[in-house]
Coordinates of C-alpha atoms in Angstrom, one line a residue:
M895 CA 56.6 -64.2 156.9
L896 CA 58.5 -62.3 159.6
I897 CA 61.2 -65.1 160.2
P898 CA 62.3 -65.3 156.5
L899 CA 62.4 -61.5 156.4
L900 CA 64.7 -61.4 159.4
V901 CA 66.9 -64.1 158.0
S902 CA 67.2 -62.2 154.7
C903 CA 68.0 -59.0 156.6
G904 CA 70.7 -60.8 158.5
Q905 CA 72.3 -62.2 155.4
Y906 CA 72.2 -58.7 153.7
L907 CA 74.0 -57.1 156.6
D908 CA 76.4 -59.9 157.3
T909 CA 80.0 -59.1 156.1
S910 CA 81.9 -61.2 158.6
P911 CA 84.4 -63.8 157.6
D912 CA 84.0 -67.5 158.2
R913 CA 82.6 -67.8 161.8
K914 CA 84.5 -70.9 162.8
L915 CA 87.8 -69.3 161.8
V916 CA 86.9 -66.1 163.5
K917 CA 86.2 -68.0 166.7
R918 CA 89.6 -69.8 166.5
V919 CA 91.3 -66.4 166.0
E920 CA 89.5 -64.9 169.0
E921 CA 90.3 -67.9 171.2
R922 CA 94.0 -67.9 170.1
L923 CA 94.3 -64.1 170.8
K924 CA 93.1 -64.4 174.4
P925 CA 95.5 -62.7 176.8
D926 CA 97.0 -65.7 178.6
E927 CA 100.2 -66.9 176.9
G928 CA 102.2 -69.7 178.4
L929 CA 103.5 -73.2 178.1
P930 CA 103.2 -74.8 181.6
L931 CA 105.9 -77.5 181.3
P932 CA 105.3 -78.9 184.8
A933 CA 101.6 -79.3 184.1
I934 CA 102.1 -81.2 180.8
S935 CA 105.0 -83.3 181.9
Q936 CA 104.1 -87.0 181.9
L937 CA 106.2 -87.7 185.1
P938 CA 106.9 -85.5 188.1
P939 CA 109.9 -83.2 187.3
Q940 CA 113.3 -84.1 188.8
T941 CA 115.9 -81.8 190.2
V942 CA 119.6 -82.0 189.5
E943 CA 120.3 -83.6 192.8
Q944 CA 117.6 -86.2 192.2
A945 CA 118.8 -87.0 188.7
L946 CA 122.6 -87.0 189.4
P947 CA 122.8 -90.5 191.1
K948 CA 120.9 -92.0 188.2
F949 CA 123.2 -90.2 185.7
K950 CA 126.3 -91.6 187.4
E951 CA 125.0 -95.1 186.8
G952 CA 124.4 -94.5 183.1
R953 CA 122.8 -92.0 180.8
P954 CA 119.0 -91.9 181.5
K955 CA 116.7 -92.3 178.7
S956 CA 114.7 -89.2 179.6
A957 CA 115.0 -86.5 182.2
T958 CA 114.0 -82.9 183.3
I959 CA 115.1 -80.4 185.9
L960 CA 114.2 -77.5 188.4
P961 CA 115.8 -74.5 190.1
P962 CA 119.6 -74.5 190.7
P963 CA 121.3 -74.6 194.0
S964 CA 122.6 -71.3 195.4
A965 CA 126.1 -72.2 194.5
T966 CA 125.3 -71.8 190.8
K967 CA 123.7 -68.4 191.2
P968 CA 126.0 -65.5 190.2
E969 CA 127.6 -63.5 193.0
L970 CA 126.2 -60.0 193.3
P971 CA 128.4 -57.2 191.9
K972 CA 130.6 -55.2 194.2
A973 CA 128.9 -52.0 193.4
A974 CA 126.9 -49.3 195.2
P975 CA 123.2 -50.2 195.6
E976 CA 122.1 -47.2 193.5
A977 CA 124.4 -48.4 190.7
S978 CA 122.6 -51.8 190.3
K979 CA 119.1 -53.0 189.6
Q980 CA 117.9 -56.5 190.3
L981 CA 115.4 -57.7 187.7
S982 CA 113.1 -60.8 187.7
I983 CA 112.0 -62.4 184.4
A984 CA 108.5 -61.2 184.9
A985 CA 109.7 -57.6 185.4
V986 CA 111.8 -57.8 182.3
R987 CA 108.8 -59.0 180.3
S988 CA 106.6 -56.2 181.6
M989 CA 109.2 -53.6 180.7
A990 CA 109.7 -55.0 177.2
L991 CA 106.0 -55.0 176.5
E992 CA 105.8 -51.3 177.7
N993 CA 108.9 -49.9 176.1
N994 CA 110.2 -52.1 173.3
L995 CA 110.4 -50.1 170.1
D996 CA 109.8 -53.2 167.8
L997 CA 106.5 -53.7 169.6
K998 CA 105.6 -50.1 169.4
I999 CA 106.1 -50.3 165.6
A1000 CA 104.0 -53.5 165.4
Q1001 CA 101.2 -52.0 167.4
A1002 CA 100.5 -49.5 164.6
D1003 CA 99.7 -52.3 162.1
P1004 CA 96.3 -53.3 163.6
K1005 CA 95.2 -49.6 163.5
I1006 CA 96.2 -49.4 159.8
A1007 CA 94.4 -52.7 159.0
A1008 CA 91.2 -51.3 160.7
T1009 CA 91.3 -48.3 158.4
A1010 CA 91.3 -50.7 155.4
V1011 CA 88.1 -52.3 156.6
S1012 CA 86.5 -48.9 157.0
E1013 CA 87.5 -48.0 153.5
E1014 CA 85.8 -51.1 152.1
E1015 CA 82.7 -50.5 154.2
A1016 CA 82.5 -46.9 153.0
K1017 CA 81.7 -48.2 149.5
F1018 CA 78.1 -48.6 150.7
D1019 CA 77.7 -45.1 152.1
D1020 CA 74.6 -43.3 150.8
L1021 CA 75.2 -40.2 148.8
I1022 CA 73.1 -37.1 149.1
F1023 CA 73.3 -34.7 146.2
A1024 CA 71.8 -31.3 145.3
K1025 CA 72.3 -28.9 142.5
A1026 CA 70.8 -25.5 141.4
K1027 CA 71.4 -23.4 138.3
Y1028 CA 70.0 -19.9 137.5
G1029 CA 70.2 -18.5 134.0
K1030 CA 68.9 -15.5 132.1
K1031 CA 68.7 -15.1 128.3
N1032 CA 67.8 -12.1 126.1
T1033 CA 67.6 -13.5 122.6
P1034 CA 66.8 -11.7 119.3
A1035 CA 64.4 -13.0 116.7
Q1036 CA 65.5 -16.3 115.1
N1037 CA 64.5 -18.3 112.0
L1038 CA 63.1 -21.7 112.8
D1039 CA 62.0 -24.6 110.7
V1040 CA 59.7 -24.6 107.7
V1041 CA 56.5 -26.5 108.6
S1042 CA 53.4 -27.9 107.1
F1043 CA 50.2 -27.4 109.2
T1044 CA 47.8 -30.3 109.8
P1045 CA 45.0 -28.8 111.9
V1046 CA 42.7 -30.8 114.1
D1047 CA 39.7 -28.9 112.5
P1048 CA 39.4 -30.1 108.9
S1049 CA 37.8 -26.8 107.9
S1050 CA 40.8 -24.8 109.2
P1051 CA 42.3 -22.4 106.6
L1052 CA 45.7 -23.5 107.7
K1053 CA 45.2 -27.0 106.4
N1054 CA 48.2 -28.2 104.3
E1055 CA 49.7 -24.7 104.4
I1056 CA 53.5 -24.4 104.3
D1057 CA 55.1 -21.6 106.3
K1058 CA 58.3 -20.7 108.0
L1059 CA 58.4 -20.2 111.8
T1060 CA 60.3 -17.3 113.4
A1061 CA 61.1 -17.0 117.1
V1062 CA 60.3 -13.5 118.4
P1063 CA 62.8 -11.6 120.6
Q1064 CA 62.5 -13.0 124.2
E1065 CA 63.8 -12.3 127.6
T1066 CA 63.8 -15.5 129.7
E1067 CA 64.7 -16.4 133.3
V1068 CA 65.4 -20.1 134.1
L1069 CA 65.9 -21.7 137.5
D1070 CA 66.7 -25.4 137.7
M1071 CA 67.0 -27.3 141.0
E1072 CA 67.3 -30.9 142.0
A1073 CA 68.0 -32.8 145.2
G1074 CA 68.1 -36.5 145.9
I1075 CA 70.0 -39.5 147.4
V1076 CA 71.9 -42.4 145.8
I1077 CA 71.7 -45.6 147.7
P1078 CA 74.2 -48.4 146.8
L1079 CA 72.8 -51.8 147.8
R1080 CA 74.9 -54.9 148.8
T1081 CA 73.1 -56.8 146.0
G1082 CA 75.1 -54.6 143.5
A1083 CA 72.1 -52.4 142.7
K1084 CA 72.2 -48.6 142.8
V1085 CA 69.0 -46.8 143.7
T1086 CA 68.5 -43.1 143.0
L1087 CA 65.6 -41.0 144.5
S1088 CA 65.4 -37.4 143.4
S1089 CA 63.0 -34.5 142.9
P1090 CA 63.9 -32.0 140.2
F1091 CA 62.3 -28.5 139.9
D1092 CA 62.6 -26.0 137.1
G1093 CA 61.0 -22.7 136.5
K1094 CA 60.8 -20.6 133.4
R1095 CA 59.6 -17.0 133.0
Q1096 CA 59.3 -15.0 129.8
F1097 CA 59.1 -11.2 129.8
R1098 CA 59.2 -10.1 126.1
G1099 CA 57.4 -11.4 123.2
V1100 CA 54.7 -13.7 124.5
A1101 CA 54.9 -13.4 128.3
S1102 CA 54.4 -16.8 130.1
D1103 CA 55.4 -18.6 133.2
Q1104 CA 55.9 -22.3 133.7
Y1105 CA 56.9 -24.4 136.8
Q1106 CA 57.6 -28.1 136.6
N1107 CA 58.3 -30.7 139.2
A1108 CA 58.9 -34.5 139.3
L1109 CA 59.5 -37.3 141.8
R1110 CA 62.0 -39.7 140.2
F1111 CA 62.9 -43.2 141.2
S1112 CA 65.5 -45.3 139.3
I1113 CA 67.3 -48.6 140.0
S1114 CA 70.1 -50.4 138.1
Q1115 CA 70.6 -54.0 139.1
P1116 CA 73.3 -56.3 137.7
L1117 CA 72.1 -59.8 137.0
L1118 CA 75.4 -61.5 136.2
R1119 CA 78.7 -59.7 136.9
D1120 CA 78.7 -57.9 140.2
A1121 CA 75.4 -59.4 141.2
G1122 CA 74.7 -60.8 144.6
I1123 CA 75.6 -59.9 148.2
S1124 CA 78.7 -62.2 148.5
N1125 CA 80.4 -60.6 145.4
N1126 CA 79.8 -57.0 146.6
V1127 CA 80.9 -57.5 150.2
A1128 CA 84.0 -59.6 149.1
G1129 CA 86.2 -56.6 149.6
I1130 CA 85.0 -56.1 153.2
R1131 CA 85.5 -59.8 154.0
I1132 CA 89.0 -59.9 152.6
A1133 CA 89.9 -56.7 154.5
R1134 CA 88.5 -58.3 157.7
Y1135 CA 90.6 -61.5 157.1
E1136 CA 93.7 -59.3 156.6
Q1137 CA 92.8 -57.3 159.7
Q1138 CA 92.7 -60.5 161.8
A1139 CA 95.9 -61.7 160.1
V1140 CA 97.6 -58.5 161.2
D1141 CA 96.3 -59.0 164.8
V1142 CA 97.8 -62.5 164.7
K1143 CA 101.1 -61.2 163.3
T1144 CA 101.2 -58.5 165.9
R1145 CA 100.7 -61.1 168.7
L1146 CA 103.5 -63.2 167.0
Q1147 CA 105.8 -60.2 167.1
A1148 CA 105.1 -59.7 170.8
I1149 CA 105.9 -63.3 171.5
R1150 CA 109.1 -63.1 169.4
V1151 CA 110.3 -60.0 171.2
L1152 CA 109.6 -61.6 174.6
A1153 CA 111.5 -64.7 173.6
M1154 CA 114.4 -62.4 172.5
V1155 CA 114.2 -60.6 175.9
E1156 CA 114.2 -63.9 177.8
R1157 CA 117.2 -65.2 175.8
A1158 CA 119.0 -61.9 176.5
Y1159 CA 118.1 -62.3 180.2
W1160 CA 119.6 -65.7 180.5
S1161 CA 122.6 -64.7 178.4
L1162 CA 123.2 -62.0 181.0
Y1163 CA 122.8 -64.6 183.7
V1164 CA 125.5 -66.7 182.0
A1165 CA 127.8 -63.6 181.8
W1166 CA 127.4 -63.0 185.5
G1167 CA 128.2 -66.6 186.1
E1168 CA 131.3 -66.5 183.9
L1169 CA 132.5 -63.3 185.6
D1170 CA 132.0 -65.0 189.0
V1171 CA 134.0 -68.0 187.9
R1172 CA 136.8 -65.8 186.5
R1173 CA 136.9 -63.8 189.7
Q1174 CA 137.2 -66.9 191.8
Q1175 CA 140.0 -68.2 189.5
Y1176 CA 141.8 -64.9 189.9
E1177 CA 141.3 -64.8 193.7
N1178 CA 142.5 -68.4 194.0
A1179 CA 145.6 -67.7 191.9
S1180 CA 146.3 -64.5 193.9
N1181 CA 145.9 -66.5 197.2
N1182 CA 148.2 -69.2 195.8
L1183 CA 150.8 -66.4 194.9
S1184 CA 150.6 -65.1 198.5
M1185 CA 151.0 -68.6 199.9
V1186 CA 154.0 -69.3 197.6
R1187 CA 155.7 -66.1 198.6
K1188 CA 155.3 -66.9 202.3
R1189 CA 156.6 -70.5 201.8
V1190 CA 159.6 -69.2 199.8
A1191 CA 160.3 -66.7 202.6
E1192 CA 160.2 -69.5 205.1
G1193 CA 162.5 -71.6 202.9
L1194 CA 159.8 -74.3 202.3
T1195 CA 159.5 -73.8 198.5
A1196 CA 161.9 -72.9 195.7
S1197 CA 161.8 -69.3 194.5
I1198 CA 160.9 -70.4 190.9
E1199 CA 157.4 -71.2 192.1
I1200 CA 156.8 -67.5 192.6
N1201 CA 157.3 -66.9 188.8
R1202 CA 154.9 -69.8 188.1
A1203 CA 152.3 -68.4 190.5
E1204 CA 152.7 -64.9 189.0
I1205 CA 152.1 -66.3 185.5
G1206 CA 148.9 -67.9 186.7
V1207 CA 147.7 -64.6 188.2
A1208 CA 148.4 -62.8 184.9
E1209 CA 146.6 -65.3 182.8
R1210 CA 143.5 -65.2 185.0
L1211 CA 143.6 -61.4 185.1
E1212 CA 143.3 -61.4 181.3
S1213 CA 140.3 -63.8 181.4
L1214 CA 138.7 -61.6 184.1
I1215 CA 139.0 -58.5 181.9
I1216 CA 137.4 -60.3 179.0
A1217 CA 134.6 -61.6 181.2
E1218 CA 133.9 -58.0 182.5
T1219 CA 133.7 -56.7 178.9
S1220 CA 131.4 -59.6 177.9
L1221 CA 129.1 -58.7 180.8
K1222 CA 129.0 -55.1 179.6
T1223 CA 128.0 -56.1 176.1
R1224 CA 125.2 -58.4 177.3
Q1225 CA 124.0 -55.8 179.7
R1226 CA 123.8 -53.4 176.7
Q1227 CA 121.9 -56.0 174.6
L1228 CA 119.2 -56.4 177.3
K1229 CA 119.0 -52.6 177.8
L1230 CA 118.4 -52.2 174.1
L1231 CA 115.5 -54.6 174.1
L1232 CA 114.0 -53.1 177.3
N1233 CA 114.4 -49.5 176.2
A1234 CA 113.3 -48.5 179.7
P1235 CA 113.7 -45.0 181.3
G1236 CA 116.9 -44.8 183.3
L1237 CA 118.5 -47.7 181.5
D1238 CA 120.3 -45.9 178.7
L1239 CA 122.7 -48.0 176.7
D1240 CA 125.7 -46.3 178.2
S1241 CA 124.4 -46.0 181.7
Q1242 CA 126.4 -47.4 184.6
T1243 CA 123.4 -49.2 186.1
L1244 CA 124.2 -52.9 186.5
L1245 CA 121.3 -55.3 185.7
I1246 CA 121.4 -58.3 188.0
P1247 CA 119.2 -61.4 187.2
E1248 CA 117.0 -62.1 190.1
T1249 CA 115.1 -65.2 188.9
S1250 CA 116.7 -68.6 189.5
P1251 CA 116.9 -70.8 186.4
T1252 CA 114.5 -73.6 186.0
L1253 CA 116.6 -76.8 186.6
L1254 CA 114.0 -79.5 186.3
E1255 CA 113.8 -82.4 183.9
F1256 CA 110.4 -82.8 182.2
N1257 CA 109.1 -85.9 180.6
L1258 CA 107.2 -84.5 177.6
D1259 CA 105.2 -86.3 174.9
R1260 CA 106.7 -85.4 171.6
E1261 CA 103.6 -86.0 169.5
Q1262 CA 101.4 -84.1 171.9
L1263 CA 103.7 -81.1 171.8
A1264 CA 103.9 -81.3 168.0
Q1265 CA 100.1 -81.2 167.8
R1266 CA 100.0 -78.4 170.3
A1267 CA 102.3 -76.5 168.0
L1268 CA 100.2 -77.1 164.9
D1269 CA 97.2 -75.8 166.8
G1270 CA 98.9 -72.9 168.5
R1271 CA 101.5 -71.5 166.0
L1272 CA 100.4 -68.1 165.0
E1273 CA 102.2 -68.3 161.7
L1274 CA 99.9 -71.2 160.7
L1275 CA 96.8 -69.3 161.9
E1276 CA 97.9 -66.3 159.9
L1277 CA 98.4 -68.5 156.8
E1278 CA 94.9 -70.0 157.3
L1279 CA 93.4 -66.5 157.4
K1280 CA 95.2 -65.7 154.1
L1281 CA 93.9 -68.9 152.5
A1282 CA 90.4 -67.9 153.5
A1283 CA 90.9 -64.5 152.0
D1284 CA 92.2 -66.2 148.8
L1285 CA 89.1 -68.3 148.5
T1286 CA 86.9 -65.2 148.8
K1287 CA 89.0 -63.4 146.2
I1288 CA 88.7 -66.4 143.8
D1289 CA 84.9 -66.4 144.1
Y1290 CA 84.8 -62.7 143.4
L1291 CA 87.2 -62.9 140.4
S1292 CA 85.2 -65.9 139.1
N1293 CA 82.1 -63.7 139.1
Q1294 CA 84.0 -61.0 137.3
T1295 CA 84.6 -63.3 134.3
L1296 CA 80.8 -63.3 133.6
P1297 CA 79.2 -60.8 131.0
M1298 CA 77.7 -57.6 132.4
F1299 CA 73.9 -57.8 132.1
M1300 CA 72.2 -54.8 133.7
L1301 CA 68.5 -54.2 134.4
D1302 CA 67.5 -50.5 134.5
Y1303 CA 64.1 -49.2 135.6
N1304 CA 63.1 -45.5 135.9
Y1305 CA 59.8 -44.0 137.0
A1306 CA 58.8 -40.3 137.5
A1307 CA 55.6 -38.6 138.6
L1308 CA 55.3 -35.3 136.8
G1309 CA 53.6 -32.0 137.6
R1310 CA 53.3 -28.6 135.9
D1311 CA 51.8 -25.2 136.9
T1312 CA 51.8 -21.7 135.5
S1313 CA 51.8 -19.9 138.8
S1314 CA 54.1 -21.5 141.4
Y1315 CA 56.3 -24.4 142.3
G1316 CA 53.7 -25.4 144.9
G1317 CA 51.1 -26.0 142.3
A1318 CA 53.5 -28.1 140.2
F1319 CA 54.3 -30.2 143.3
D1320 CA 50.6 -30.7 144.1
Q1321 CA 50.0 -32.0 140.6
T1322 CA 53.0 -34.3 141.0
L1323 CA 51.5 -35.8 144.1
S1324 CA 48.2 -36.3 142.3
G1325 CA 49.8 -39.0 140.1
N1326 CA 47.9 -37.9 137.0
Y1327 CA 51.1 -37.7 134.9
S1328 CA 54.0 -40.1 134.9
D1329 CA 57.0 -41.2 132.9
W1330 CA 58.6 -44.7 133.2
S1331 CA 60.9 -47.0 131.3
V1332 CA 62.6 -50.4 131.7
G1333 CA 65.5 -51.6 129.8
V1334 CA 68.5 -53.9 129.8
R1335 CA 72.2 -53.4 129.0
M1336 CA 74.8 -56.0 128.1
E1337 CA 78.6 -56.0 127.8
I1338 CA 80.6 -59.0 126.6
P1339 CA 84.4 -58.7 126.2
L1340 CA 85.6 -60.3 123.0
S1341 CA 88.3 -62.3 124.6
N1342 CA 87.8 -61.7 128.4
E1343 CA 91.5 -62.6 128.8
L1344 CA 92.2 -59.9 131.4
R1345 CA 89.6 -61.2 133.9
R1346 CA 90.5 -64.8 133.3
A1347 CA 94.2 -64.1 133.8
R1348 CA 93.4 -62.4 137.1
L1349 CA 91.3 -65.4 138.2
D1350 CA 94.1 -67.8 137.1
R1351 CA 96.7 -65.9 139.1
A1352 CA 94.5 -65.9 142.2
V1353 CA 94.1 -69.7 141.9
Q1354 CA 97.8 -70.2 141.5
E1355 CA 98.6 -68.0 144.4
R1356 CA 96.2 -70.0 146.6
M1357 CA 97.8 -73.3 145.4
Q1358 CA 101.2 -71.8 146.3
R1359 CA 100.0 -70.8 149.7
L1360 CA 98.6 -74.3 150.3
T1361 CA 102.0 -75.8 149.5
T1362 CA 103.6 -73.3 151.8
Q1363 CA 101.2 -74.4 154.6
Q1364 CA 102.3 -78.0 154.2
L1365 CA 105.9 -77.0 154.3
R1366 CA 105.4 -74.8 157.3
E1367 CA 103.6 -77.6 159.2
L1368 CA 106.6 -79.9 158.5
S1369 CA 108.9 -77.1 159.7
V1370 CA 107.0 -76.7 162.9
R1371 CA 107.2 -80.4 163.7
R1372 CA 110.9 -80.3 163.0
E1373 CA 111.3 -77.3 165.3
I1374 CA 109.5 -79.1 168.1
Y1375 CA 111.6 -82.3 167.8
D1376 CA 114.8 -80.2 167.5
S1377 CA 113.9 -78.2 170.6
L1378 CA 113.1 -81.4 172.6
D1379 CA 116.4 -82.9 171.6
Q1380 CA 118.2 -79.7 172.5
M1381 CA 116.5 -79.7 175.9
S1382 CA 117.5 -83.3 176.5
Q1383 CA 121.1 -82.6 175.5
N1384 CA 121.4 -79.5 177.7
W1385 CA 120.0 -81.4 180.6
Q1386 CA 122.5 -84.1 180.2
R1387 CA 125.2 -81.4 180.0
I1388 CA 124.1 -80.0 183.3
L1389 CA 124.4 -83.3 185.0
A1390 CA 127.7 -84.1 183.4
T1391 CA 129.2 -80.7 184.2
R1392 CA 127.9 -80.7 187.7
Q1393 CA 129.6 -84.1 188.3
N1394 CA 132.8 -82.7 186.6
V1395 CA 132.8 -79.6 188.9
V1396 CA 132.6 -81.8 192.0
L1397 CA 135.5 -84.0 190.8
A1398 CA 137.6 -81.1 189.5
G1399 CA 137.2 -79.3 192.9
L1400 CA 138.3 -82.5 194.8
N1401 CA 141.3 -82.8 192.4
Y1402 CA 142.3 -79.2 192.9
D1403 CA 142.2 -79.5 196.7
A1404 CA 144.3 -82.6 196.5
E1405 CA 146.9 -81.0 194.2
L1406 CA 147.2 -78.0 196.4
K1407 CA 147.7 -80.2 199.4
Q1408 CA 150.4 -82.1 197.7
F1409 CA 152.1 -78.9 196.6
K1410 CA 152.3 -77.9 200.3
E1411 CA 153.9 -81.2 200.9
G1412 CA 156.4 -80.6 198.2
L1413 CA 155.1 -83.3 195.8
R1414 CA 153.7 -81.0 193.1
T1415 CA 154.8 -77.8 191.4
M1416 CA 152.7 -74.7 191.1
T1417 CA 152.3 -75.3 187.4
E1418 CA 150.5 -78.5 188.1
V1419 CA 148.3 -76.8 190.7
L1420 CA 147.4 -74.1 188.2
E1421 CA 146.5 -76.7 185.6
T1422 CA 144.0 -78.3 188.0
L1423 CA 142.7 -74.9 188.9
T1424 CA 142.2 -74.1 185.2
R1425 CA 140.3 -77.4 184.7
L1426 CA 138.1 -76.5 187.7
G1427 CA 137.3 -73.1 186.2
E1428 CA 136.6 -74.6 182.8
A1429 CA 134.2 -77.1 184.4
Q1430 CA 132.4 -74.4 186.3
L1431 CA 132.1 -72.3 183.1
R1432 CA 130.7 -75.3 181.2
E1433 CA 128.1 -75.8 183.9
V1434 CA 127.1 -72.2 183.8
R1435 CA 126.8 -72.3 180.0
A1436 CA 124.9 -75.5 180.1
I1437 CA 122.4 -74.0 182.6
G1438 CA 122.0 -70.9 180.3
D1439 CA 121.6 -73.2 177.2
Y1440 CA 118.9 -75.2 179.0
Q1441 CA 116.9 -72.1 179.7
A1442 CA 117.3 -71.0 176.1
S1443 CA 116.2 -74.5 174.9
M1444 CA 113.0 -74.2 177.0
I1445 CA 112.3 -70.8 175.5
D1446 CA 112.8 -72.3 172.0
L1447 CA 110.4 -75.1 172.8
A1448 CA 107.8 -72.7 174.0
F1449 CA 108.3 -70.5 170.9
A1450 CA 108.1 -73.5 168.7
T1451 CA 104.6 -74.2 170.1
G1452 CA 103.6 -70.6 169.5
T1453 CA 103.6 -69.6 173.2
L1454 CA 105.8 -68.3 176.0
L1455 CA 107.2 -70.1 179.0
G1456 CA 104.8 -70.0 182.0
H1457 CA 107.0 -68.0 184.4
S1458 CA 104.0 -65.7 184.9
R1459 CA 100.7 -64.9 183.2
V1460 CA 101.4 -62.5 180.4
D1461 CA 98.7 -60.3 178.9
L1462 CA 100.1 -59.1 175.6
G1463 CA 97.2 -56.8 175.1
L1464 CA 98.2 -56.1 171.5
S1465 CA 95.3 -57.5 169.3
A1466 CA 92.6 -55.3 167.9
S1467 CA 89.6 -57.4 168.1
A1468 CA 88.0 -58.3 164.9
Q1469 CA 84.6 -56.7 164.5

C-alpha cells in the first residue's frame, strides 16, 4: 500500500516538463562551449608552408591551416606603452562577457521568466480567511404573519385557532465570526475548512441568549472540464518550458555576441595588417625618392624621375591616411562591443591583437558537422521547447472544450448553547447534530465555438512551428556547407596570395635593380611596388577572412571556436 501511495504523491507534486527534453537542455547549457577543429579533423592539420608546395603543383582537393609566420603579424604601433593595450582573443571574450551591454540586457530575461513560473505555481497557494461582524439592533413592535395553530396536544385550546403574530420591541446584540482555510488541489478541486461562530443576546422583550458554532467541510471537484492533475498544472509546465527556452535564447545571445567580438577582433587584425602594408609602401616610395634625388644629383638619372618618385610618395601617403582612419573605426567597433572601463569610444588607447591567427587546414567531415549542428544549434533546441509547450497547451485546450460537470459536497457538525461559545463548541465536537449535502452542477455551452476556436488555433500554431523546424534544419545544413566552402576558399586564397607576395617581392627587387642600371623608369618600379602592396593586402585580408569563416563554422554548429574554455555562466537552471 505504501509504494502506490508514494507514486501517487510523486505524480501529484510533479510539475516538471518532459524529462528527456529537460536533460538535453541541461546538457546543452553546460559551461564548456567550443568547436575543437584540430580534434575533429580527419587528417593532421597542415601549415601554409606544408601546403604551399602541393598548391603550386595544382589546387588540392582539401586543405587546412595553422598559425601564420611572424612576417604576417602586424607591426606594433609607434606609440607610447601607456597609449596601447595588447589583447588576446581570450581576454577579449572575457571582457565582452563581463561588460557587453547586449549581454547585460539578455541576462535579465531568465529572471523575468522565473517570475512567470512563480506566478503559475502561486495558483495553488492555500488561502487563510477570517471575518468578524458585530451588530446591535433596537427594534419596535412589528406585525408578523397570520397563523393557524396545530398543537401537539389534541386537547389544547389553541387547536385550529387563527391569530396574528406581533414581534415585541427588542434590543439585540449580534456577533458573527468565521475563520478557515481554502485549499486548491492540483486535481482541480477546492477544499474549504471553516469554523463559524455567532452569538445573539436579547435585552428587552423576552430576554434570551444563544451561542452557535459549526465545523464545516466542503469540496468542489470538477469531473470533466478542469479535471485532473495534468490539466491544472499545464500552466506551470508551459511556463517552465518557456523559462528553459529563455535560458537557451540567452546562451545563444552570448554566443552571438562572442562571435561578433571575435569577428571585430580579426577585423582589427586586418586593419593593423593593412596599415603595416601601407606604411611599408610609403617608406619604400620615400626611400626610392631619396635614392632618385641622389642619383640625379650625381648625374646618373634624369631629373624627370624625381617627379615620378614624388607622385608615388603622394599616392601612398593618401592610402596611408585612409588606412589609419580605417584602423580607428575598427578600434572603435571593438571598443563598443567590449564596453570595458578605460576603453571609451574616443579614448586614445590603441588595441593591438596579440593572438596569432590560426593558419591550419582542417580536413572536416561535412555530414558529421551537419549532424553536430542539428544536435547543438540552440535555435533548434529553443524551437523544440516551444513545440513541447504547444503540445501541453493543446492538451489543456482540448480539455476546455468539455462540458463543466462539478461535484459538490458539504458537511457541518453543529452546536448550540445558551450560556457561552465554549458550550456550543463542546456540543459541536460531540457530533450529535450535523448538516450535510451532496450535489452536482453542469454547464454546457450551446455552440462551444470559443473554446473550439482556441483549440484549432493552438493546433495550427503547432503545425506552423513544425514546418518552421523543418525549414530551420535545412537552413542549418546549408549554413554548415556554406561555411565549409568559405573556409576552403579562404584557405586557397591564403596559399595563392602567399605565393603572389613572394613572386611580387622578387619582381620588385628585379625592377629596382634594373632602374639603377638605367633599364627601367621609376614609373615602372612604382607599378611593381603597387602590385607587391596589393598582393600583401590580399594576403592579410585572406587571413582575416579565414578566421571569420572558422568563426562562422563554429557559430553554424551552435558553438564557439575552441581558443579557450569559455564559461558563459548565463543560464538560470530549470527547476
